[in-house]
Short mmCIF file of C-alpha atoms and ligand atoms in Angstrom, two decimals:
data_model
loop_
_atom_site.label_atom_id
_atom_site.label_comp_id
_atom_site.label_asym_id
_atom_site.label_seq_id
_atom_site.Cartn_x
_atom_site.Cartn_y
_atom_site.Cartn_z
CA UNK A 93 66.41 48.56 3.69
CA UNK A 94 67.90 49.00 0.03
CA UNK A 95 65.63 46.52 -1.70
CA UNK A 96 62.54 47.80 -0.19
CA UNK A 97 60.02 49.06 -2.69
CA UNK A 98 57.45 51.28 -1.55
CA UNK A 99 54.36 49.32 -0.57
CA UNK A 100 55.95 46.32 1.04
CA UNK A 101 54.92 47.15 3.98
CA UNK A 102 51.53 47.06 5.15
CA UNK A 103 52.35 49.01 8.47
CA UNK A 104 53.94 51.66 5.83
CA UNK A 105 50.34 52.67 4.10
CA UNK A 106 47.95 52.22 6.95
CA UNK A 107 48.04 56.08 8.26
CA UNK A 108 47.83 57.32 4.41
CA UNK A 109 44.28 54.61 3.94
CA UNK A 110 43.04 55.64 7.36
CA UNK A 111 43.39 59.71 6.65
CA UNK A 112 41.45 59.14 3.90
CA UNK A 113 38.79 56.86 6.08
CA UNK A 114 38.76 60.43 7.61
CA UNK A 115 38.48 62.48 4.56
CA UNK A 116 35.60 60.51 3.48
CA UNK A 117 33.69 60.17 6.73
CA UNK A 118 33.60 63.94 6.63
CA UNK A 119 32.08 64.18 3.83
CA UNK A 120 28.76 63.61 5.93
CA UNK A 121 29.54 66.24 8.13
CA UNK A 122 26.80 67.06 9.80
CA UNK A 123 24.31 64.97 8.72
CA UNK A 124 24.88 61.62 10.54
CA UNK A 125 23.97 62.39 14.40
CA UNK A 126 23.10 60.85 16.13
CA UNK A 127 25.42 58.33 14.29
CA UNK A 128 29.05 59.41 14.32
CA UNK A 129 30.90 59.88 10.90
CA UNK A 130 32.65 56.49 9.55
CA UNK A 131 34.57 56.34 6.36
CA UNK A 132 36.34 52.67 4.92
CA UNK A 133 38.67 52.07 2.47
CA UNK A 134 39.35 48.58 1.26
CA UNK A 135 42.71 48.09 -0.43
CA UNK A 136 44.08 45.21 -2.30
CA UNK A 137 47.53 45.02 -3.86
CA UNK A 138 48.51 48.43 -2.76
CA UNK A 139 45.24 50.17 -4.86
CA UNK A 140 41.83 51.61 -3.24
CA UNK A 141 39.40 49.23 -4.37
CA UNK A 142 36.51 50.69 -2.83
CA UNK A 143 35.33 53.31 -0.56
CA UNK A 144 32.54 54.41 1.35
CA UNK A 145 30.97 56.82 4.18
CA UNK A 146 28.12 56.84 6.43
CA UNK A 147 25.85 59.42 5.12
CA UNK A 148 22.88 59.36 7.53
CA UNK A 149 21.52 57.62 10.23
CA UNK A 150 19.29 54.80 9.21
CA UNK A 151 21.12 54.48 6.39
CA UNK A 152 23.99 51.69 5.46
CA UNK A 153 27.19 51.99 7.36
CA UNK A 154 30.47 53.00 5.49
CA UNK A 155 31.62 49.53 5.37
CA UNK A 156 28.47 47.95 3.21
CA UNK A 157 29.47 51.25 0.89
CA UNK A 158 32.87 50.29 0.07
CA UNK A 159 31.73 46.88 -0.32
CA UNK A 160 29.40 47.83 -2.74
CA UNK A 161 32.02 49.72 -4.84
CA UNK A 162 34.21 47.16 -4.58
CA UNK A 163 31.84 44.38 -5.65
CA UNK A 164 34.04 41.10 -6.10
CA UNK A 165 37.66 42.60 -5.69
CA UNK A 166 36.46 42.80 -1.71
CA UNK A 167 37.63 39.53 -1.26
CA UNK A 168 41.61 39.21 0.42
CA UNK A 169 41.45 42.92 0.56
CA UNK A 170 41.84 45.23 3.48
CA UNK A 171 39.55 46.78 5.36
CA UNK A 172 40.35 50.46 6.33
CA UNK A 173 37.52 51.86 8.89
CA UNK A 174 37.53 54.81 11.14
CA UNK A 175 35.80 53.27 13.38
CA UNK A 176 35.21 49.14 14.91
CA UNK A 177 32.88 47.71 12.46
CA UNK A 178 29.51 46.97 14.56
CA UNK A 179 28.57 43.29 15.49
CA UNK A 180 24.47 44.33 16.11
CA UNK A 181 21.40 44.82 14.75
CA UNK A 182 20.59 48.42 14.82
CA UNK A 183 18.81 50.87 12.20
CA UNK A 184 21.10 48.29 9.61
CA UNK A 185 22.40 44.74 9.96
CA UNK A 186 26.12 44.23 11.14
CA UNK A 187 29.30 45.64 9.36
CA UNK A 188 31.24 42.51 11.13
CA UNK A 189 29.35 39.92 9.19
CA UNK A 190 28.85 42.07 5.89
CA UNK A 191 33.35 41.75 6.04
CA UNK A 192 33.15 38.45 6.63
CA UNK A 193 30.57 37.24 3.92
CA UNK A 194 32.72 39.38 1.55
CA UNK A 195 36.03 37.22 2.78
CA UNK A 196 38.30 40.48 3.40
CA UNK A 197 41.71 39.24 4.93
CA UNK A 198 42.37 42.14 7.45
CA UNK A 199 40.75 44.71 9.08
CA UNK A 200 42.48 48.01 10.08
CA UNK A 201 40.09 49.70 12.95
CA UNK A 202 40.96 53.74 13.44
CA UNK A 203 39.09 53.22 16.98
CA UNK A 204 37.22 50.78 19.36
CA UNK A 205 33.24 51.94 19.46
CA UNK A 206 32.69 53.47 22.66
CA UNK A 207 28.94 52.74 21.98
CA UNK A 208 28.13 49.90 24.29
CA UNK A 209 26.38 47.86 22.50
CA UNK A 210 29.32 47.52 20.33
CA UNK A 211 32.30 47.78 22.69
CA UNK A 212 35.11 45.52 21.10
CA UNK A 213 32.56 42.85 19.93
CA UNK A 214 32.77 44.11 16.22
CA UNK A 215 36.62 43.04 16.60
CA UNK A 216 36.25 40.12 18.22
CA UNK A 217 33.94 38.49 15.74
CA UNK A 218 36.37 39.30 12.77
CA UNK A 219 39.02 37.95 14.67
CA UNK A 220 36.78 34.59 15.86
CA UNK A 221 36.12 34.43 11.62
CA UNK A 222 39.91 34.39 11.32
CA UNK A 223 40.55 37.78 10.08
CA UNK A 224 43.90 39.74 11.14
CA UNK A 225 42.64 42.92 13.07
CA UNK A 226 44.57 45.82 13.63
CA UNK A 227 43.67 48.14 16.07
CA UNK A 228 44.67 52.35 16.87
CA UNK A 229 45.81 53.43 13.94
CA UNK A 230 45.59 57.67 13.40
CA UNK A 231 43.44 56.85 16.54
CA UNK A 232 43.54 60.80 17.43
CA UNK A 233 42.36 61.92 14.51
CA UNK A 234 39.46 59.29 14.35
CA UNK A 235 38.56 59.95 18.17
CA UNK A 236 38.79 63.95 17.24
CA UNK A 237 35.96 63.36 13.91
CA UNK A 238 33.70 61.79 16.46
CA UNK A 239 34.59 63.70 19.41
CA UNK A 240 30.87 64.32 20.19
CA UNK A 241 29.65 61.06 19.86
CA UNK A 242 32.09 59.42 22.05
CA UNK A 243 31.12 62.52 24.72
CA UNK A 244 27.69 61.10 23.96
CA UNK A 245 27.98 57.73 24.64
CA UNK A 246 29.87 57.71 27.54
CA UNK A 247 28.66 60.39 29.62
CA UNK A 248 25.20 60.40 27.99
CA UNK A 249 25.07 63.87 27.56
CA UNK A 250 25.76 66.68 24.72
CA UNK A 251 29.12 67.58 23.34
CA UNK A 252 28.84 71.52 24.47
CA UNK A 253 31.70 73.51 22.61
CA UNK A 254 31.94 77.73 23.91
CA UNK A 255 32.48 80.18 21.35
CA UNK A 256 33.26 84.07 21.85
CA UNK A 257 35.33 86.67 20.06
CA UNK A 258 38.08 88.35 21.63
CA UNK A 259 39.91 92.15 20.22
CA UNK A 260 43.67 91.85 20.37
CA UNK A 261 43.41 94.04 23.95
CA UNK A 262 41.27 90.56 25.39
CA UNK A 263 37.52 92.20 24.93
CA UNK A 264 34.67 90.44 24.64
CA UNK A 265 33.30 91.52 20.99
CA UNK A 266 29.70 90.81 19.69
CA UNK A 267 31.26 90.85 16.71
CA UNK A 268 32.78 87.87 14.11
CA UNK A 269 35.86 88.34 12.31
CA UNK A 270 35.47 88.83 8.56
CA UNK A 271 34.68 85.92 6.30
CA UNK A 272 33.45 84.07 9.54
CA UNK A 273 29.86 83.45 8.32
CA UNK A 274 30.98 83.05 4.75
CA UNK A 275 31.04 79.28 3.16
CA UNK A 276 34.61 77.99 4.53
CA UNK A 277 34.55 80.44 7.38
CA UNK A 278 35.34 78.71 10.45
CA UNK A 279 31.66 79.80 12.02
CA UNK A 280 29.99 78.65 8.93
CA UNK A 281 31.49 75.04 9.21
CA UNK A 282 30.19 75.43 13.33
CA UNK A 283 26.68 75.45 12.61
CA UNK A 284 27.11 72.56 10.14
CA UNK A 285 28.93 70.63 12.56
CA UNK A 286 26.38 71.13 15.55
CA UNK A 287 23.03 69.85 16.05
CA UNK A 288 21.96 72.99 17.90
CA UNK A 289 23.52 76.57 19.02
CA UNK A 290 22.60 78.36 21.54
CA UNK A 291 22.29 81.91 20.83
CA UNK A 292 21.08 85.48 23.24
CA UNK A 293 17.60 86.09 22.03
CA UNK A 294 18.58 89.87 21.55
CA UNK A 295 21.29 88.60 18.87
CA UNK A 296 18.28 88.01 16.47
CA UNK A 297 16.08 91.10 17.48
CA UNK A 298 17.03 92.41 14.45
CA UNK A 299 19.15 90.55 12.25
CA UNK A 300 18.27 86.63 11.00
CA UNK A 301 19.22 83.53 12.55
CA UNK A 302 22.81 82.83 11.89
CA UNK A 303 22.87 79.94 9.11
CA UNK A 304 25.69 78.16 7.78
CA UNK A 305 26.98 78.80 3.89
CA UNK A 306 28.33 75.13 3.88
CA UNK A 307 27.11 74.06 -0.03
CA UNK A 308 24.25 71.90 1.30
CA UNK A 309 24.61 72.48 4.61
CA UNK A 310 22.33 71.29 7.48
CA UNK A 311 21.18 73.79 9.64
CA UNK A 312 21.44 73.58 13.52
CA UNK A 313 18.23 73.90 15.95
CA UNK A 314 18.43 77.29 17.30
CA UNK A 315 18.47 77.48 21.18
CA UNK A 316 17.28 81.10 21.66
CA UNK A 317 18.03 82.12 25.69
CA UNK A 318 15.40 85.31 25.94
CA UNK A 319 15.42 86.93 29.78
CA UNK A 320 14.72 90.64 30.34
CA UNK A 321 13.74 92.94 27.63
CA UNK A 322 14.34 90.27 24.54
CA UNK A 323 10.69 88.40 26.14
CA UNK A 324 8.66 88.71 24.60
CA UNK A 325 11.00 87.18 21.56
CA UNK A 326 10.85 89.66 18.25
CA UNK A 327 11.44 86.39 15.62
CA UNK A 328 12.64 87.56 12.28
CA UNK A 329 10.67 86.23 9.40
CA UNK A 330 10.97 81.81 9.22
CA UNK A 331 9.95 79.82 6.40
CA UNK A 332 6.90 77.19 7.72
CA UNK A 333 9.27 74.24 8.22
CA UNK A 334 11.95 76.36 10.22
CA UNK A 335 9.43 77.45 13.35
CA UNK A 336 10.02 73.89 14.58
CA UNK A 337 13.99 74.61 14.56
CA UNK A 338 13.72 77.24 16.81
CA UNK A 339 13.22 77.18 20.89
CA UNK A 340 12.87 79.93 23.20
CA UNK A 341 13.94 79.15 26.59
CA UNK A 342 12.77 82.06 29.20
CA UNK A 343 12.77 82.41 32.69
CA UNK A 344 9.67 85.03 32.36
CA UNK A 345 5.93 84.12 32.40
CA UNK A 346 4.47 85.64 29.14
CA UNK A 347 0.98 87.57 30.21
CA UNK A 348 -0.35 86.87 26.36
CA UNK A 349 0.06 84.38 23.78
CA UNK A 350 3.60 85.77 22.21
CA UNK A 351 3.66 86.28 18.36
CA UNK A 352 6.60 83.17 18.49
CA UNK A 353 3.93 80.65 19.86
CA UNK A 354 1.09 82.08 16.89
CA UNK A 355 4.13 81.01 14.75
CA UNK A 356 4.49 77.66 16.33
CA UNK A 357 7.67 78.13 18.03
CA UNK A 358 7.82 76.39 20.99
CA UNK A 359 8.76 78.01 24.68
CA UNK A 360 10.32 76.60 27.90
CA UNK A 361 9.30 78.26 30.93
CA UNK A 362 11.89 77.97 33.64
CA UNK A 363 11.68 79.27 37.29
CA UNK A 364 16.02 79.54 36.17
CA UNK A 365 18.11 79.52 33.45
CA UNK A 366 19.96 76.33 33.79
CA UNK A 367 22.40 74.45 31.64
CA UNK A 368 21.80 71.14 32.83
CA UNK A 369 17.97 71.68 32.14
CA UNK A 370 18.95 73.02 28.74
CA UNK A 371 21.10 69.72 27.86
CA UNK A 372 18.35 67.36 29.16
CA UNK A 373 15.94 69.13 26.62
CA UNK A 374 19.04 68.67 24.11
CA UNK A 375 18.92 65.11 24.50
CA UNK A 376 15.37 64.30 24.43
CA UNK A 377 15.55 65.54 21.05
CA UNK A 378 18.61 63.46 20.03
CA UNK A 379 21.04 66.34 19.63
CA UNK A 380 24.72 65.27 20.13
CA UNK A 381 26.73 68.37 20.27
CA UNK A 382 25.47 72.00 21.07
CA UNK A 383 27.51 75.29 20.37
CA UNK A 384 27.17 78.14 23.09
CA UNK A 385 27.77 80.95 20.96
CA UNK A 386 28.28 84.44 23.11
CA UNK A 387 27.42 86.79 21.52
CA UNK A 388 24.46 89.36 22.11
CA UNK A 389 23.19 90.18 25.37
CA UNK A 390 25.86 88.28 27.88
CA UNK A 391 23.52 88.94 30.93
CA UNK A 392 21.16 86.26 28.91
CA UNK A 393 24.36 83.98 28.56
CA UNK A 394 25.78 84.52 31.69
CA UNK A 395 23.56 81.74 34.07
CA UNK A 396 25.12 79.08 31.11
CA UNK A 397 28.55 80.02 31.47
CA UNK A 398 28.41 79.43 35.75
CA UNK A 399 26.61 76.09 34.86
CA UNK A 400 29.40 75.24 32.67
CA UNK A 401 31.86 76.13 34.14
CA UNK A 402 30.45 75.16 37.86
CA UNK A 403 29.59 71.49 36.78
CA UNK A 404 31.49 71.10 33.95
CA UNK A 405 29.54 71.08 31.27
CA UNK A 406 31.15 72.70 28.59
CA UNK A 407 34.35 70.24 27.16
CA UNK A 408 35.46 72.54 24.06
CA UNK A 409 36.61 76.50 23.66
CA UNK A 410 36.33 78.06 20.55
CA UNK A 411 38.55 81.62 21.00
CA UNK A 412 38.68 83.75 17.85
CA UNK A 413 40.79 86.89 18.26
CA UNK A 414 40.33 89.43 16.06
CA UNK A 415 43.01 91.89 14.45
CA UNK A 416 41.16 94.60 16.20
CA UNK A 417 42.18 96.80 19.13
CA UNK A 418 38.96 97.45 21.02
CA UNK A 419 38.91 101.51 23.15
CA UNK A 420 35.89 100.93 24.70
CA UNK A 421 36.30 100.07 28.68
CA UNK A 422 35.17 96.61 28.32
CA UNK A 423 32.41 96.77 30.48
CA UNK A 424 30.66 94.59 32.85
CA UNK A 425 30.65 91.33 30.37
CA UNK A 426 34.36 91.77 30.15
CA UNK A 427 34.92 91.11 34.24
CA UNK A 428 32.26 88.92 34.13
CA UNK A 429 33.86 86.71 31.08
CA UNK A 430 37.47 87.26 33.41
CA UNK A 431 35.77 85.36 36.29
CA UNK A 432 35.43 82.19 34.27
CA UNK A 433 38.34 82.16 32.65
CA UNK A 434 39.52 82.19 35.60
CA UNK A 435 37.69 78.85 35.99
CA UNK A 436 38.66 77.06 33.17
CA UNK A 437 41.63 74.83 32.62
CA UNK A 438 42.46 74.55 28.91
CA UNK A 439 44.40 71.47 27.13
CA UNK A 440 45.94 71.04 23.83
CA UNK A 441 45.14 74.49 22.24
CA UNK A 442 45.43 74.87 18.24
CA UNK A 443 45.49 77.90 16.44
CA UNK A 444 44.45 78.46 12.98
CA UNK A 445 43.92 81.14 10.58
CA UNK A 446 40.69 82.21 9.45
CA UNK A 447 39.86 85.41 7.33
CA UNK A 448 42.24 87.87 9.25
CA UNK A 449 41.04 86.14 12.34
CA UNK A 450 43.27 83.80 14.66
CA UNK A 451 40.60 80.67 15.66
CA UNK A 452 41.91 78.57 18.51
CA UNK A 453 40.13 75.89 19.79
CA UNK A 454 41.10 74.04 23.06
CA UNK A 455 39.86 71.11 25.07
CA UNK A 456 38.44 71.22 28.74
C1 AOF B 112 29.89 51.02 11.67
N1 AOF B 112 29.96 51.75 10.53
O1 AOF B 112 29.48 53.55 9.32
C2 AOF B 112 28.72 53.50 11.53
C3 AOF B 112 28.69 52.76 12.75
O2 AOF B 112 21.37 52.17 14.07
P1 AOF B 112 22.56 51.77 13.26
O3 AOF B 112 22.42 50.39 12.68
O4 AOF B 112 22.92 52.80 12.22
O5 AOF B 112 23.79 51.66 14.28
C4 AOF B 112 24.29 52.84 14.85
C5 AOF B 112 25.51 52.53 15.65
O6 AOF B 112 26.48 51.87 14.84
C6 AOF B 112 26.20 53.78 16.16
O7 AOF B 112 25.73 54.15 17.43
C7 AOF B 112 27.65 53.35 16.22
O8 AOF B 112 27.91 52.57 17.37
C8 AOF B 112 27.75 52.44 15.01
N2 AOF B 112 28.07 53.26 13.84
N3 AOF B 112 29.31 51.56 12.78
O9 AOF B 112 30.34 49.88 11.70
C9 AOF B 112 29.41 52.96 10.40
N4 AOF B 112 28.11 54.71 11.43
ZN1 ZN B 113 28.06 48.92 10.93
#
């Protein structure tokens, strides 16, 4: 109405505070898992008094961050958090109390926490201190910067995302589209996003392990799938730390020690290639979300894609097509690639631009 000054409304500001909940949480982009990324906001007389982000796991939560840089203006503000404060006793004490203590008047929750153990609880005990709760707000874009965590929690397994490169003509390429791999590129900002990426073994016979250029990136564990002529693996040269980043999974006996294993790189024998076995391993070592990249030999790919397709295992598609018209026939990996695609029922597909590349990612 006339009179109405900007501000007045509460409802009015909540998206802007909660995109930047967002914003913030991302800031720890991949460097939380297996904690998902939170980012808070507390506001008080229509100013950001404090803000915060989960930076690691086993350190605070986003909430006792904002608190922090808050200090005493906490108190009648309100809470902005991407995701339901918790109400447990984990790696750190509860958010829930930590709002309470610091007598915020409302909380604004982006999403519930699938996580079990927290499940609504967070919620209820702000609301059983007396504290207005508010609950769904930019939900889609706080379920979509946790997307593998929620996977996590409520299937138990990996968040498994398929990547490939298409020419304009629908090839399969080996190749990435220019600026790709350079810091912004959309493939750079993959392998900080995922805990692990599962490359063909052949793909690193002679060139070295695809890293991300993300300014202090972390880099993802390496899943290397060596059948045929890549086993024995040829390993290009690894700093000491990295060997334990890498794993070779084979379905080939090796007759002698490999060079990988006098390197410390650890090998999975199995009697198949298998997804499922694959994502088990995944989750023994706490990985979250796992990036099939195809590129390289596909034969070496190929058991994963039936898997994933076959049991559905993959829930994300990752389709860059580049501005290239490809004259080769296609070849065997492009029928084969045709024959899950066929398979495959894609939701909610969003291009973007990247380099000269179009990247469009899809749900499954
Ligand atoms: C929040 N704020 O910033 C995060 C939350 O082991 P802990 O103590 O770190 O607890 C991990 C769980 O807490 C995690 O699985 C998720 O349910 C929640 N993460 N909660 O209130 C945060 N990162
Ligand atoms: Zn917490």
């Amino acid at each position: 109405s006339c009179g109405a000054k900007a501000g007045d409304s509460d409802d009015k500001d909540d998206g802007f505070y909660m995109r930047r909940c967002v914003e913030l949480a991302r800031k720890a982009i991949g460097c939380t898992s297996p904690n998902p990324m939170v980012g808070c906001v507390l506001v008080k007389d229509g100013k950001i008094v404090g803000e915060g982000f989960h930076p690691k796991a086993g350190q605070p939560h986003a909430e006792v961050f904002a608190l922090r840089d808050a200090g005493d203006l906490a108190e009648n503000a309100t809470a902005y958090v991407s995701l339901e404060p918790c109400n447990h006793y984990g790696r750190t004490p509860p958010c829930s109390e930590a709002l309470v203590k610091a007598k915020v008047k409302k909380v604004v929750v982006g999403m519930i926490d699938p996580n079990p153990i927290v499940a609504s609880r967070g919620v209820q005990r702000l609301r059983d201190a007396g504290i207005d709760v508010v609950v769904g707000v930019e939900e889609e874009s706080c379920k979509r910067l946790i997307e593998a965590f929620i996977h996590k929690m409520l299937t138990g397994k990996p968040f498994v995302t398929l990547r490939y490169s298409l020419s304009v003509n629908g090839h399969l390429l080996n190749q990435l589209g220019e600026g790709a791999t350079d810091s912004g590129g959309y493939y750079s900002q993959l392998l900080q996003e995922y805990d692990a990426v599962i490359l063909s073994a052949s793909l690193i016979a002679n060139s070295p392990f695809p890293t991300s250029q993300e300014p202090g990136a972390n880099q993802p564990l390496w899943i290397l799938m060596a059948g045929g002529p890549s086993y024995p693996v040829q390993i290009p040269p690894l700093t000491e730390n990295a060997a334990s980043r890498v794993i070779i999974f084979t379905d080939k006996e090796a007759t002698e020690e490999p060079e990988t294993a006098k390197k410390g790189i650890e090998t999975v024998v199995l009697n198949q290639i298998n997804l499922n076995r694959i994502l088990e391993y995944c989750k023994t070592r706490g990985l979250c979300s796992v990036l099939v990249d195809l590129r390289g030999s596909f034969v070496e790919l190929e058991a994963l894609l039936n898997d994933g397709t076959e049991q559905n295992l993959f829930q994300k598609i990752i389709v860059e097509v580049l501005p290239l018209w490809d004259e080769s026939c296609g070849g065997s990996s492009l029928t084969a690639l045709k024959s899950f695609e066929r398979r495959l029922k894609v939701n909610n597909l969003q291009p973007k631009i990247s380099g000269q590349s179009i990247v469009l990612e899809g749900y499954l």
